[in-house]
PDB file of C-alpha atoms in Angstrom:
ATOM      1  CA  UNK W   1     -20.481  -4.155  -7.614  1.00 97.00           C
ATOM      2  CA  UNK W   2     -18.249  -5.541  -4.904  1.00 98.00           C
ATOM      3  CA  UNK W   3     -15.212  -3.614  -3.695  1.00 98.00           C
ATOM      4  CA  UNK W   4     -13.021  -6.058  -5.634  1.00 98.00           C
ATOM      5  CA  UNK W   5     -14.950  -5.486  -8.845  1.00 98.00           C
ATOM      6  CA  UNK W   6     -14.713  -1.706  -8.524  1.00 98.00           C
ATOM      7  CA  UNK W   7     -11.002  -1.835  -7.695  1.00 97.00           C
ATOM      8  CA  UNK W   8     -10.511  -3.949 -10.808  1.00 96.00           C
ATOM      9  CA  UNK W   9     -12.179  -1.275 -12.930  1.00 96.00           C
ATOM     10  CA  UNK W  10     -10.208   1.663 -11.549  1.00 96.00           C
ATOM     11  CA  UNK W  11      -6.672   0.957 -12.756  1.00 92.00           C
ATOM     12  CA  UNK W  12      -4.948   4.287 -12.133  1.00 97.00           C
ATOM     13  CA  UNK W  13      -6.286   7.199 -10.070  1.00 98.00           C
ATOM     14  CA  UNK W  14      -5.350  10.869  -9.699  1.00 98.00           C
ATOM     15  CA  UNK W  15      -5.452  13.084  -6.599  1.00 98.00           C
ATOM     16  CA  UNK W  16      -6.858  16.568  -7.131  1.00 98.00           C
ATOM     17  CA  UNK W  17      -4.835  17.735  -4.162  1.00 98.00           C
ATOM     18  CA  UNK W  18      -4.208  21.088  -2.463  1.00 98.00           C
ATOM     19  CA  UNK W  19      -7.590  22.452  -3.493  1.00 98.00           C
ATOM     20  CA  UNK W  20     -10.760  21.345  -1.696  1.00 98.00           C
ATOM     21  CA  UNK W  21      -8.699  20.436   1.380  1.00 98.00           C
ATOM     22  CA  UNK W  22      -6.886  23.802   1.571  1.00 98.00           C
ATOM     23  CA  UNK W  23      -7.168  24.789   5.234  1.00 98.00           C
ATOM     24  CA  UNK W  24      -6.906  28.331   6.548  1.00 97.00           C
ATOM     25  CA  UNK W  25      -8.772  30.588   4.168  1.00 95.00           C
ATOM     26  CA  UNK W  26     -12.197  29.021   3.590  1.00 96.00           C
ATOM     27  CA  UNK W  27     -11.546  28.846  -0.146  1.00 97.00           C
ATOM     28  CA  UNK W  28     -10.179  26.099  -2.369  1.00 97.00           C
ATOM     29  CA  UNK W  29      -7.658  28.553  -3.885  1.00 98.00           C
ATOM     30  CA  UNK W  30      -6.005  29.336  -0.516  1.00 98.00           C
ATOM     31  CA  UNK W  31      -2.956  27.117  -1.125  1.00 98.00           C
ATOM     32  CA  UNK W  32      -2.332  28.594  -4.569  1.00 97.00           C
ATOM     33  CA  UNK W  33      -4.246  26.235  -6.833  1.00 97.00           C
ATOM     34  CA  UNK W  34      -7.074  27.416  -9.096  1.00 98.00           C
ATOM     35  CA  UNK W  35     -10.625  26.240  -8.490  1.00 98.00           C
ATOM     36  CA  UNK W  36     -11.424  22.804  -9.866  1.00 98.00           C
ATOM     37  CA  UNK W  37     -13.229  23.170 -13.175  1.00 98.00           C
ATOM     38  CA  UNK W  38     -15.233  20.822 -15.334  1.00 98.00           C
ATOM     39  CA  UNK W  39     -12.519  21.253 -17.979  1.00 98.00           C
ATOM     40  CA  UNK W  40      -9.749  20.164 -15.623  1.00 98.00           C
ATOM     41  CA  UNK W  41     -11.632  17.016 -14.633  1.00 98.00           C
ATOM     42  CA  UNK W  42     -12.153  16.261 -18.329  1.00 98.00           C
ATOM     43  CA  UNK W  43      -8.386  16.701 -18.817  1.00 98.00           C
ATOM     44  CA  UNK W  44      -7.706  14.172 -16.037  1.00 98.00           C
ATOM     45  CA  UNK W  45      -9.950  11.710 -17.861  1.00 98.00           C
ATOM     46  CA  UNK W  46      -8.298  12.412 -21.235  1.00 98.00           C
ATOM     47  CA  UNK W  47      -4.876  11.888 -19.645  1.00 98.00           C
ATOM     48  CA  UNK W  48      -5.830   8.264 -19.017  1.00 97.00           C
ATOM     49  CA  UNK W  49      -6.867   8.245 -15.376  1.00 98.00           C
ATOM     50  CA  UNK W  50     -10.026   6.349 -14.493  1.00 98.00           C
ATOM     51  CA  UNK W  51     -10.587   7.636 -10.958  1.00 98.00           C
ATOM     52  CA  UNK W  52     -10.123  10.754  -8.854  1.00 98.00           C
ATOM     53  CA  UNK W  53      -9.303  10.931  -5.163  1.00 99.00           C
ATOM     54  CA  UNK W  54     -10.812  14.134  -3.839  1.00 98.00           C
ATOM     55  CA  UNK W  55      -9.184  15.308  -0.590  1.00 98.00           C
ATOM     56  CA  UNK W  56     -11.620  17.627   1.233  1.00 98.00           C
ATOM     57  CA  UNK W  57     -11.589  19.780   4.353  1.00 98.00           C
ATOM     58  CA  UNK W  58     -14.838  20.194   6.260  1.00 98.00           C
ATOM     59  CA  UNK W  59     -14.082  21.483   9.742  1.00 98.00           C
ATOM     60  CA  UNK W  60     -13.321  25.071   8.737  1.00 98.00           C
ATOM     61  CA  UNK W  61     -16.728  25.209   7.052  1.00 98.00           C
ATOM     62  CA  UNK W  62     -18.565  23.816  10.086  1.00 98.00           C
ATOM     63  CA  UNK W  63     -20.199  25.493  13.057  1.00 98.00           C
ATOM     64  CA  UNK W  64     -17.898  24.590  15.952  1.00 97.00           C
ATOM     65  CA  UNK W  65     -20.823  24.257  18.357  1.00 97.00           C
ATOM     66  CA  UNK W  66     -23.320  22.315  16.247  1.00 98.00           C
ATOM     67  CA  UNK W  67     -20.939  20.700  13.687  1.00 98.00           C
ATOM     68  CA  UNK W  68     -23.288  21.861  10.920  1.00 98.00           C
ATOM     69  CA  UNK W  69     -21.367  22.177   7.640  1.00 98.00           C
ATOM     70  CA  UNK W  70     -22.033  25.230   5.500  1.00 98.00           C
ATOM     71  CA  UNK W  71     -24.607  24.362   2.843  1.00 98.00           C
ATOM     72  CA  UNK W  72     -22.706  26.226   0.122  1.00 98.00           C
ATOM     73  CA  UNK W  73     -19.596  24.120   0.772  1.00 98.00           C
ATOM     74  CA  UNK W  74     -21.560  20.866   0.677  1.00 98.00           C
ATOM     75  CA  UNK W  75     -23.003  22.027  -2.654  1.00 98.00           C
ATOM     76  CA  UNK W  76     -19.562  22.900  -4.023  1.00 98.00           C
ATOM     77  CA  UNK W  77     -18.153  19.481  -3.174  1.00 98.00           C
ATOM     78  CA  UNK W  78     -21.208  17.855  -4.772  1.00 99.00           C
ATOM     79  CA  UNK W  79     -20.618  19.961  -7.898  1.00 98.00           C
ATOM     80  CA  UNK W  80     -17.033  18.687  -8.230  1.00 99.00           C
ATOM     81  CA  UNK W  81     -18.172  15.099  -7.620  1.00 99.00           C
ATOM     82  CA  UNK W  82     -20.677  15.618 -10.442  1.00 99.00           C
ATOM     83  CA  UNK W  83     -17.850  16.742 -12.758  1.00 98.00           C
ATOM     84  CA  UNK W  84     -16.149  13.402 -12.061  1.00 98.00           C
ATOM     85  CA  UNK W  85     -19.248  11.275 -12.550  1.00 98.00           C
ATOM     86  CA  UNK W  86     -20.102  13.151 -15.755  1.00 98.00           C
ATOM     87  CA  UNK W  87     -16.686  12.093 -17.064  1.00 98.00           C
ATOM     88  CA  UNK W  88     -17.343   8.487 -16.003  1.00 98.00           C
ATOM     89  CA  UNK W  89     -14.611   8.646 -13.363  1.00 98.00           C
ATOM     90  CA  UNK W  90     -14.768   6.857 -10.042  1.00 98.00           C
ATOM     91  CA  UNK W  91     -14.326   9.392  -7.246  1.00 98.00           C
ATOM     92  CA  UNK W  92     -13.129   8.860  -3.671  1.00 99.00           C
ATOM     93  CA  UNK W  93     -14.379  11.579  -1.294  1.00 99.00           C
ATOM     94  CA  UNK W  94     -12.686  11.795   2.085  1.00 98.00           C
ATOM     95  CA  UNK W  95     -12.192  13.834   5.222  1.00 98.00           C
ATOM     96  CA  UNK W  96      -8.569  14.812   4.676  1.00 98.00           C
ATOM     97  CA  UNK W  97      -6.097  16.300   7.180  1.00 98.00           C
ATOM     98  CA  UNK W  98      -8.763  18.920   7.944  1.00 98.00           C
ATOM     99  CA  UNK W  99      -6.724  20.716  10.604  1.00 98.00           C
ATOM    100  CA  UNK W 100      -5.919  17.432  12.309  1.00 98.00           C
ATOM    101  CA  UNK W 101      -9.071  17.070  14.419  1.00 98.00           C
ATOM    102  CA  UNK W 102      -9.070  13.312  13.717  1.00 98.00           C
ATOM    103  CA  UNK W 103      -5.562  12.682  12.395  1.00 98.00           C
ATOM    104  CA  UNK W 104      -3.704  13.943  15.452  1.00 98.00           C
ATOM    105  CA  UNK W 105      -6.258  12.768  18.017  1.00 98.00           C
ATOM    106  CA  UNK W 106      -6.229   8.989  17.682  1.00 98.00           C
ATOM    107  CA  UNK W 107      -5.938   8.623  21.463  1.00 98.00           C
ATOM    108  CA  UNK W 108      -8.367   7.417  24.166  1.00 98.00           C
ATOM    109  CA  UNK W 109      -8.629  10.877  25.762  1.00 98.00           C
ATOM    110  CA  UNK W 110     -10.068  12.339  22.530  1.00 98.00           C
ATOM    111  CA  UNK W 111     -12.095   9.321  21.422  1.00 98.00           C
ATOM    112  CA  UNK W 112     -15.585  10.404  22.481  1.00 98.00           C
ATOM    113  CA  UNK W 113     -15.469  13.937  21.051  1.00 98.00           C
ATOM    114  CA  UNK W 114     -13.734  12.826  17.843  1.00 98.00           C
ATOM    115  CA  UNK W 115     -16.283  10.076  17.230  1.00 98.00           C
ATOM    116  CA  UNK W 116     -19.056  12.624  17.743  1.00 98.00           C
ATOM    117  CA  UNK W 117     -17.597  14.896  15.065  1.00 98.00           C
ATOM    118  CA  UNK W 118     -16.918  11.954  12.738  1.00 99.00           C
ATOM    119  CA  UNK W 119     -20.584  10.955  13.046  1.00 98.00           C
ATOM    120  CA  UNK W 120     -21.922  14.493  12.588  1.00 98.00           C
ATOM    121  CA  UNK W 121     -19.800  15.219   9.524  1.00 99.00           C
ATOM    122  CA  UNK W 122     -20.469  11.912   7.769  1.00 99.00           C
ATOM    123  CA  UNK W 123     -24.213  12.183   8.341  1.00 99.00           C
ATOM    124  CA  UNK W 124     -24.124  15.418   6.343  1.00 99.00           C
ATOM    125  CA  UNK W 125     -21.575  14.401   3.690  1.00 99.00           C
ATOM    126  CA  UNK W 126     -23.219  11.038   3.034  1.00 99.00           C
ATOM    127  CA  UNK W 127     -26.703  12.535   2.884  1.00 98.00           C
ATOM    128  CA  UNK W 128     -25.538  15.228   0.439  1.00 98.00           C
ATOM    129  CA  UNK W 129     -23.990  12.626  -1.902  1.00 98.00           C
ATOM    130  CA  UNK W 130     -26.455   9.801  -1.270  1.00 98.00           C
ATOM    131  CA  UNK W 131     -28.024   9.681  -4.738  1.00 98.00           C
ATOM    132  CA  UNK W 132     -24.800   9.181  -6.701  1.00 98.00           C
ATOM    133  CA  UNK W 133     -24.216   5.694  -8.087  1.00 98.00           C
ATOM    134  CA  UNK W 134     -21.405   3.306  -7.147  1.00 98.00           C
ATOM    135  CA  UNK W 135     -18.772   5.404  -8.910  1.00 98.00           C
ATOM    136  CA  UNK W 136     -18.762   7.568  -5.763  1.00 99.00           C
ATOM    137  CA  UNK W 137     -16.785   6.041  -2.888  1.00 99.00           C
ATOM    138  CA  UNK W 138     -16.344   7.447   0.623  1.00 99.00           C
ATOM    139  CA  UNK W 139     -13.126   7.303   2.667  1.00 99.00           C
ATOM    140  CA  UNK W 140     -13.125   7.624   6.449  1.00 98.00           C
ATOM    141  CA  UNK W 141      -9.932   9.641   6.972  1.00 98.00           C
ATOM    142  CA  UNK W 142      -6.552  10.486   5.474  1.00 98.00           C
ATOM    143  CA  UNK W 143      -3.383   9.624   7.418  1.00 98.00           C
ATOM    144  CA  UNK W 144      -4.489   8.885  11.010  1.00 98.00           C
ATOM    145  CA  UNK W 145      -1.529   9.165  13.368  1.00 98.00           C
ATOM    146  CA  UNK W 146      -1.231   5.718  14.970  1.00 98.00           C
ATOM    147  CA  UNK W 147       1.846   4.266  16.664  1.00 98.00           C
ATOM    148  CA  UNK W 148       0.539   1.611  19.087  1.00 98.00           C
ATOM    149  CA  UNK W 149      -2.113  -1.071  19.495  1.00 98.00           C
ATOM    150  CA  UNK W 150      -3.958   1.296  21.846  1.00 98.00           C
ATOM    151  CA  UNK W 151      -4.066   3.970  19.162  1.00 98.00           C
ATOM    152  CA  UNK W 152      -5.189   1.355  16.636  1.00 98.00           C
ATOM    153  CA  UNK W 153      -8.178   0.428  18.789  1.00 98.00           C
ATOM    154  CA  UNK W 154      -9.214   4.095  18.834  1.00 98.00           C
ATOM    155  CA  UNK W 155      -8.805   4.370  15.055  1.00 98.00           C
ATOM    156  CA  UNK W 156     -10.928   1.263  14.654  1.00 98.00           C
ATOM    157  CA  UNK W 157     -13.718   3.040  16.540  1.00 98.00           C
ATOM    158  CA  UNK W 158     -13.461   6.055  14.209  1.00 99.00           C
ATOM    159  CA  UNK W 159     -13.742   3.779  11.183  1.00 99.00           C
ATOM    160  CA  UNK W 160     -16.669   1.922  12.750  1.00 99.00           C
ATOM    161  CA  UNK W 161     -18.483   5.212  13.361  1.00 99.00           C
ATOM    162  CA  UNK W 162     -17.875   6.161   9.725  1.00 99.00           C
ATOM    163  CA  UNK W 163     -19.278   2.892   8.381  1.00 99.00           C
ATOM    164  CA  UNK W 164     -22.284   2.809  10.699  1.00 98.00           C
ATOM    165  CA  UNK W 165     -23.117   6.463  10.014  1.00 99.00           C
ATOM    166  CA  UNK W 166     -22.900   6.191   6.234  1.00 99.00           C
ATOM    167  CA  UNK W 167     -24.992   3.024   6.158  1.00 98.00           C
ATOM    168  CA  UNK W 168     -27.657   4.642   8.356  1.00 98.00           C
ATOM    169  CA  UNK W 169     -28.202   7.478   5.855  1.00 98.00           C
ATOM    170  CA  UNK W 170     -29.838   4.926   3.553  1.00 98.00           C
ATOM    171  CA  UNK W 171     -30.463   5.092  -0.160  1.00 98.00           C
ATOM    172  CA  UNK W 172     -27.441   4.067  -2.204  1.00 98.00           C
ATOM    173  CA  UNK W 173     -25.266   4.593   0.893  1.00 98.00           C
ATOM    174  CA  UNK W 174     -26.716   1.399   2.323  1.00 98.00           C
ATOM    175  CA  UNK W 175     -24.518  -0.548  -0.101  1.00 98.00           C
ATOM    176  CA  UNK W 176     -21.863   1.947  -1.272  1.00 98.00           C
ATOM    177  CA  UNK W 177     -18.195   0.855  -1.223  1.00 98.00           C
ATOM    178  CA  UNK W 178     -16.279   2.457   1.648  1.00 99.00           C
ATOM    179  CA  UNK W 179     -12.547   2.907   2.320  1.00 99.00           C
ATOM    180  CA  UNK W 180     -10.810   2.686   5.708  1.00 99.00           C
ATOM    181  CA  UNK W 181      -7.215   3.730   6.339  1.00 99.00           C
ATOM    182  CA  UNK W 182      -4.380   1.771   7.886  1.00 98.00           C
ATOM    183  CA  UNK W 183      -2.423   3.221  10.832  1.00 98.00           C
ATOM    184  CA  UNK W 184      -0.615   6.314   9.510  1.00 98.00           C
ATOM    185  CA  UNK W 185      -1.413   4.768   6.080  1.00 98.00           C
ATOM    186  CA  UNK W 186       2.013   3.177   6.531  1.00 98.00           C
ATOM    187  CA  UNK W 187       2.485  -0.299   5.099  1.00 98.00           C
ATOM    188  CA  UNK W 188       4.661  -1.694   7.881  1.00 98.00           C
ATOM    189  CA  UNK W 189       2.498  -0.277  10.676  1.00 98.00           C
ATOM    190  CA  UNK W 190      -0.597  -1.548   8.868  1.00 98.00           C
ATOM    191  CA  UNK W 191       0.917  -4.994   8.570  1.00 98.00           C
ATOM    192  CA  UNK W 192       1.830  -5.044  12.250  1.00 98.00           C
ATOM    193  CA  UNK W 193      -1.077  -3.267  13.980  1.00 98.00           C
ATOM    194  CA  UNK W 194      -4.198  -3.728  11.828  1.00 98.00           C
ATOM    195  CA  UNK W 195      -5.396  -7.209  12.686  1.00 96.00           C
ATOM    196  CA  UNK W 196      -8.984  -6.957  11.428  1.00 96.00           C
ATOM    197  CA  UNK W 197     -11.266  -4.646   9.499  1.00 98.00           C
ATOM    198  CA  UNK W 198     -14.212  -2.924  11.182  1.00 98.00           C
ATOM    199  CA  UNK W 199     -17.574  -4.622  10.740  1.00 98.00           C
ATOM    200  CA  UNK W 200     -20.035  -3.838   7.983  1.00 98.00           C
ATOM    201  CA  UNK W 201     -23.639  -4.792   7.381  1.00 96.00           C
ATOM    202  CA  UNK W 202     -22.667  -6.078   3.931  1.00 97.00           C
ATOM    203  CA  UNK W 203     -20.004  -8.411   2.626  1.00 97.00           C
ATOM    204  CA  UNK W 204     -17.253  -7.304   0.237  1.00 98.00           C
ATOM    205  CA  UNK W 205     -17.939  -3.553   0.372  1.00 98.00           C
ATOM    206  CA  UNK W 206     -14.798  -2.345   2.150  1.00 98.00           C
ATOM    207  CA  UNK W 207     -11.397  -1.303   0.834  1.00 98.00           C
ATOM    208  CA  UNK W 208      -8.221  -0.650   2.821  1.00 98.00           C
ATOM    209  CA  UNK W 209      -5.976   2.337   2.112  1.00 99.00           C
ATOM    210  CA  UNK W 210      -2.259   2.945   2.502  1.00 98.00           C
ATOM    211  CA  UNK W 211       0.019   5.654   1.076  1.00 98.00           C
ATOM    212  CA  UNK W 212       3.423   5.200  -0.501  1.00 98.00           C
ATOM    213  CA  UNK W 213       6.271   7.707  -0.337  1.00 98.00           C
ATOM    214  CA  UNK W 214       9.150   5.254   0.047  1.00 98.00           C
ATOM    215  CA  UNK W 215      12.000   6.070   0.170  1.00 98.00           C
ATOM    216  CA  UNK W 216      11.263   9.494   1.674  1.00 98.00           C
ATOM    217  CA  UNK W 217      14.837  10.583   0.845  1.00 98.00           C
ATOM    218  CA  UNK W 218      13.764  10.448  -2.830  1.00 98.00           C
ATOM    219  CA  UNK W 219      10.086  11.358  -2.690  1.00 98.00           C
ATOM    220  CA  UNK W 220       9.940  14.178  -0.175  1.00 98.00           C
ATOM    221  CA  UNK W 221      13.165  15.009   1.676  1.00 98.00           C
ATOM    222  CA  UNK W 222      14.196  18.572   0.846  1.00 97.00           C
ATOM    223  CA  UNK W 223      17.680  18.924   2.358  1.00 97.00           C
ATOM    224  CA  UNK W 224      20.595  16.710   3.327  1.00 98.00           C
ATOM    225  CA  UNK W 225      20.671  15.806   7.027  1.00 98.00           C
ATOM    226  CA  UNK W 226      23.385  14.525   9.363  1.00 97.00           C
ATOM    227  CA  UNK W 227      21.683  11.130   9.397  1.00 96.00           C
ATOM    228  CA  UNK W 228      21.384  10.867   5.615  1.00 97.00           C
ATOM    229  CA  UNK W 229      21.247  12.622   2.263  1.00 98.00           C
ATOM    230  CA  UNK W 230      18.474  13.227  -0.205  1.00 98.00           C
ATOM    231  CA  UNK W 231      18.226  10.772  -3.093  1.00 98.00           C
ATOM    232  CA  UNK W 232      18.034  12.389  -6.532  1.00 98.00           C
ATOM    233  CA  UNK W 233      18.294   9.235  -8.640  1.00 98.00           C
ATOM    234  CA  UNK W 234      16.152   6.139  -8.072  1.00 98.00           C
ATOM    235  CA  UNK W 235      16.447   2.659  -9.515  1.00 98.00           C
ATOM    236  CA  UNK W 236      19.296   0.224 -10.027  1.00 97.00           C
ATOM    237  CA  UNK W 237      19.947   1.422 -13.579  1.00 98.00           C
ATOM    238  CA  UNK W 238      19.689   5.139 -12.793  1.00 98.00           C
ATOM    239  CA  UNK W 239      22.511   5.831 -10.341  1.00 98.00           C
ATOM    240  CA  UNK W 240      24.746   8.836 -10.926  1.00 98.00           C
ATOM    241  CA  UNK W 241      28.442   8.259 -11.612  1.00 98.00           C
ATOM    242  CA  UNK W 242      29.287  11.839 -10.651  1.00 98.00           C
ATOM    243  CA  UNK W 243      26.836  12.834  -7.885  1.00 98.00           C
ATOM    244  CA  UNK W 244      27.251   9.609  -5.917  1.00 98.00           C
ATOM    245  CA  UNK W 245      26.383  11.296  -2.602  1.00 98.00           C
ATOM    246  CA  UNK W 246      22.755  11.456  -3.744  1.00 98.00           C
ATOM    247  CA  UNK W 247      22.349   7.889  -5.002  1.00 98.00           C
ATOM    248  CA  UNK W 248      19.969   5.718  -2.939  1.00 98.00           C
ATOM    249  CA  UNK W 249      21.344   3.565  -0.165  1.00 97.00           C
ATOM    250  CA  UNK W 250      17.982   1.835   0.404  1.00 98.00           C
ATOM    251  CA  UNK W 251      14.383   1.740  -0.774  1.00 98.00           C
ATOM    252  CA  UNK W 252      14.629   0.779  -4.424  1.00 98.00           C
ATOM    253  CA  UNK W 253      12.838  -1.845  -6.543  1.00 98.00           C
ATOM    254  CA  UNK W 254      13.188  -4.744  -4.121  1.00 98.00           C
ATOM    255  CA  UNK W 255      11.717  -2.631  -1.310  1.00 98.00           C
ATOM    256  CA  UNK W 256       8.673  -1.758  -3.413  1.00 98.00           C
ATOM    257  CA  UNK W 257       8.167  -5.454  -4.156  1.00 98.00           C
ATOM    258  CA  UNK W 258       8.561  -6.446  -0.510  1.00 98.00           C
ATOM    259  CA  UNK W 259       6.183  -3.819   0.891  1.00 98.00           C
ATOM    260  CA  UNK W 260       3.472  -4.289  -1.736  1.00 98.00           C
ATOM    261  CA  UNK W 261       3.613  -8.047  -1.212  1.00 98.00           C
ATOM    262  CA  UNK W 262       2.812  -7.492   2.480  1.00 98.00           C
ATOM    263  CA  UNK W 263      -0.444  -5.753   1.449  1.00 98.00           C
ATOM    264  CA  UNK W 264      -1.240  -8.422  -1.131  1.00 98.00           C
ATOM    265  CA  UNK W 265      -0.909 -11.148   1.490  1.00 98.00           C
ATOM    266  CA  UNK W 266      -2.691  -9.259   4.265  1.00 98.00           C
ATOM    267  CA  UNK W 267      -5.639  -7.951   2.242  1.00 98.00           C
ATOM    268  CA  UNK W 268      -5.822  -8.638  -1.495  1.00 98.00           C
ATOM    269  CA  UNK W 269      -5.405 -12.407  -1.169  1.00 98.00           C
ATOM    270  CA  UNK W 270      -8.291 -12.354   1.324  1.00 97.00           C
ATOM    271  CA  UNK W 271     -10.600 -10.441  -0.999  1.00 97.00           C
ATOM    272  CA  UNK W 272     -10.046  -6.924   0.373  1.00 98.00           C
ATOM    273  CA  UNK W 273      -8.834  -4.385  -2.217  1.00 98.00           C
ATOM    274  CA  UNK W 274      -6.089  -1.947  -1.239  1.00 98.00           C
ATOM    275  CA  UNK W 275      -5.911   1.634  -2.472  1.00 98.00           C
ATOM    276  CA  UNK W 276      -2.477   3.186  -2.656  1.00 98.00           C
ATOM    277  CA  UNK W 277      -4.315   6.440  -2.019  1.00 98.00           C
ATOM    278  CA  UNK W 278      -1.245   8.605  -2.588  1.00 98.00           C
ATOM    279  CA  UNK W 279       2.112   8.093  -4.240  1.00 98.00           C
ATOM    280  CA  UNK W 280       4.427  10.679  -5.745  1.00 98.00           C
ATOM    281  CA  UNK W 281       7.934  12.118  -5.791  1.00 98.00           C
ATOM    282  CA  UNK W 282       9.251  15.663  -5.616  1.00 97.00           C
ATOM    283  CA  UNK W 283      10.719  17.301  -8.707  1.00 98.00           C
ATOM    284  CA  UNK W 284      14.293  18.384  -7.958  1.00 97.00           C
ATOM    285  CA  UNK W 285      14.342  21.769  -9.690  1.00 95.00           C
ATOM    286  CA  UNK W 286      17.745  22.589  -8.141  1.00 96.00           C
ATOM    287  CA  UNK W 287      19.433  20.173 -10.579  1.00 98.00           C
ATOM    288  CA  UNK W 288      20.714  21.119 -14.036  1.00 98.00           C
ATOM    289  CA  UNK W 289      22.226  19.491 -17.098  1.00 98.00           C
ATOM    290  CA  UNK W 290      22.982  15.777 -17.013  1.00 98.00           C
ATOM    291  CA  UNK W 291      22.022  15.551 -13.320  1.00 98.00           C
ATOM    292  CA  UNK W 292      18.538  16.904 -14.047  1.00 98.00           C
ATOM    293  CA  UNK W 293      18.125  14.602 -17.061  1.00 98.00           C
ATOM    294  CA  UNK W 294      19.086  11.569 -14.980  1.00 98.00           C
ATOM    295  CA  UNK W 295      16.799  12.676 -12.171  1.00 98.00           C
ATOM    296  CA  UNK W 296      13.853  13.075 -14.547  1.00 98.00           C
ATOM    297  CA  UNK W 297      14.479   9.661 -16.081  1.00 98.00           C
ATOM    298  CA  UNK W 298      14.745   8.013 -12.661  1.00 98.00           C
ATOM    299  CA  UNK W 299      11.605   9.776 -11.434  1.00 98.00           C
ATOM    300  CA  UNK W 300       9.678   8.497 -14.455  1.00 98.00           C
ATOM    301  CA  UNK W 301      11.055   5.024 -13.715  1.00 98.00           C
ATOM    302  CA  UNK W 302       9.882   5.335 -10.092  1.00 98.00           C
ATOM    303  CA  UNK W 303       6.334   6.223 -11.131  1.00 98.00           C
ATOM    304  CA  UNK W 304       6.282   3.470 -13.733  1.00 98.00           C
ATOM    305  CA  UNK W 305       7.599   0.853 -11.326  1.00 98.00           C
ATOM    306  CA  UNK W 306       5.252   1.789  -8.473  1.00 98.00           C
ATOM    307  CA  UNK W 307       2.220   1.669 -10.773  1.00 98.00           C
ATOM    308  CA  UNK W 308       3.193  -1.586 -12.494  1.00 98.00           C
ATOM    309  CA  UNK W 309       3.988  -3.335  -9.215  1.00 98.00           C
ATOM    310  CA  UNK W 310       0.812  -2.000  -7.582  1.00 98.00           C
ATOM    311  CA  UNK W 311      -1.293  -3.455 -10.353  1.00 97.00           C
ATOM    312  CA  UNK W 312       0.690  -6.685 -10.439  1.00 97.00           C
ATOM    313  CA  UNK W 313       0.005  -7.180  -6.716  1.00 97.00           C
ATOM    314  CA  UNK W 314      -3.666  -6.225  -7.036  1.00 97.00           C
ATOM    315  CA  UNK W 315      -3.274  -2.769  -5.462  1.00 98.00           C
ATOM    316  CA  UNK W 316      -4.938   0.345  -6.891  1.00 98.00           C
ATOM    317  CA  UNK W 317      -2.601   3.369  -7.174  1.00 98.00           C
ATOM    318  CA  UNK W 318      -3.592   7.066  -7.031  1.00 98.00           C
ATOM    319  CA  UNK W 319      -0.937   9.558  -8.185  1.00 98.00           C
ATOM    320  CA  UNK W 320      -0.365  12.685  -6.098  1.00 98.00           C
TER     321      UNK W 320
END
């Protein structure tokens, strides 16, 4: 299938986050989550999701001299991918933050050594997962830190290394759909700085990826600041009449429409699918009573609106 055909089949995806990418303890339970089980993946499927995004760390499991990834870890990731395929879920396997060896080094001074590691890791990951069918999709990175055109040129080289390396491992990887990330996976930076996709040996096998946590005051901000407050209530029909200091001052429905339309015009209308690889919003457990009820209703509205508008614009959303 082409990238467009697969994107059309996915619908709504789910991130199994804070597990396989947990850095620091060489175990997927290090950040407090239980190990991923076959039963949990079946639950994701039963809940109505049709795809899983699987954030993974690799560097802590790799020999720092040879870049060889521990065989047991490669096997564990393959086992979880198998859980997904057995449940007829599409699954996106990436190199996530991973200690920042790529994400924080999208600069010319680090380009050679980072490309070398990107190549070494993807040779092993792609070879390990080579025999899976098209339901398995690979993603080059997570949220590469890019601010300028110079940085973007470096990121382009990392994506090119990823594509070339995966294709060279052969088998089903010669025609597997691959995902490359926009600068900082930020819509506005992507629209401004990403002028062309890397090259591929095949046509219509690439997807672009952005993330969506707009407005941050609502989705992730954890305390009021001098420059602005948190937003507890999102959406034009969900503003508080009593806690007005925490109503949004920007970033509501019209902003979602405007930003998603940029991606539709830049990519989707030209035949390149776009994954909204992450979207989500914090649960404000500090609220009580009517404030909490309004917050919960507005949060549900946010999720609903982001998903509906993603799909309406031809984007493919993955809940975090």
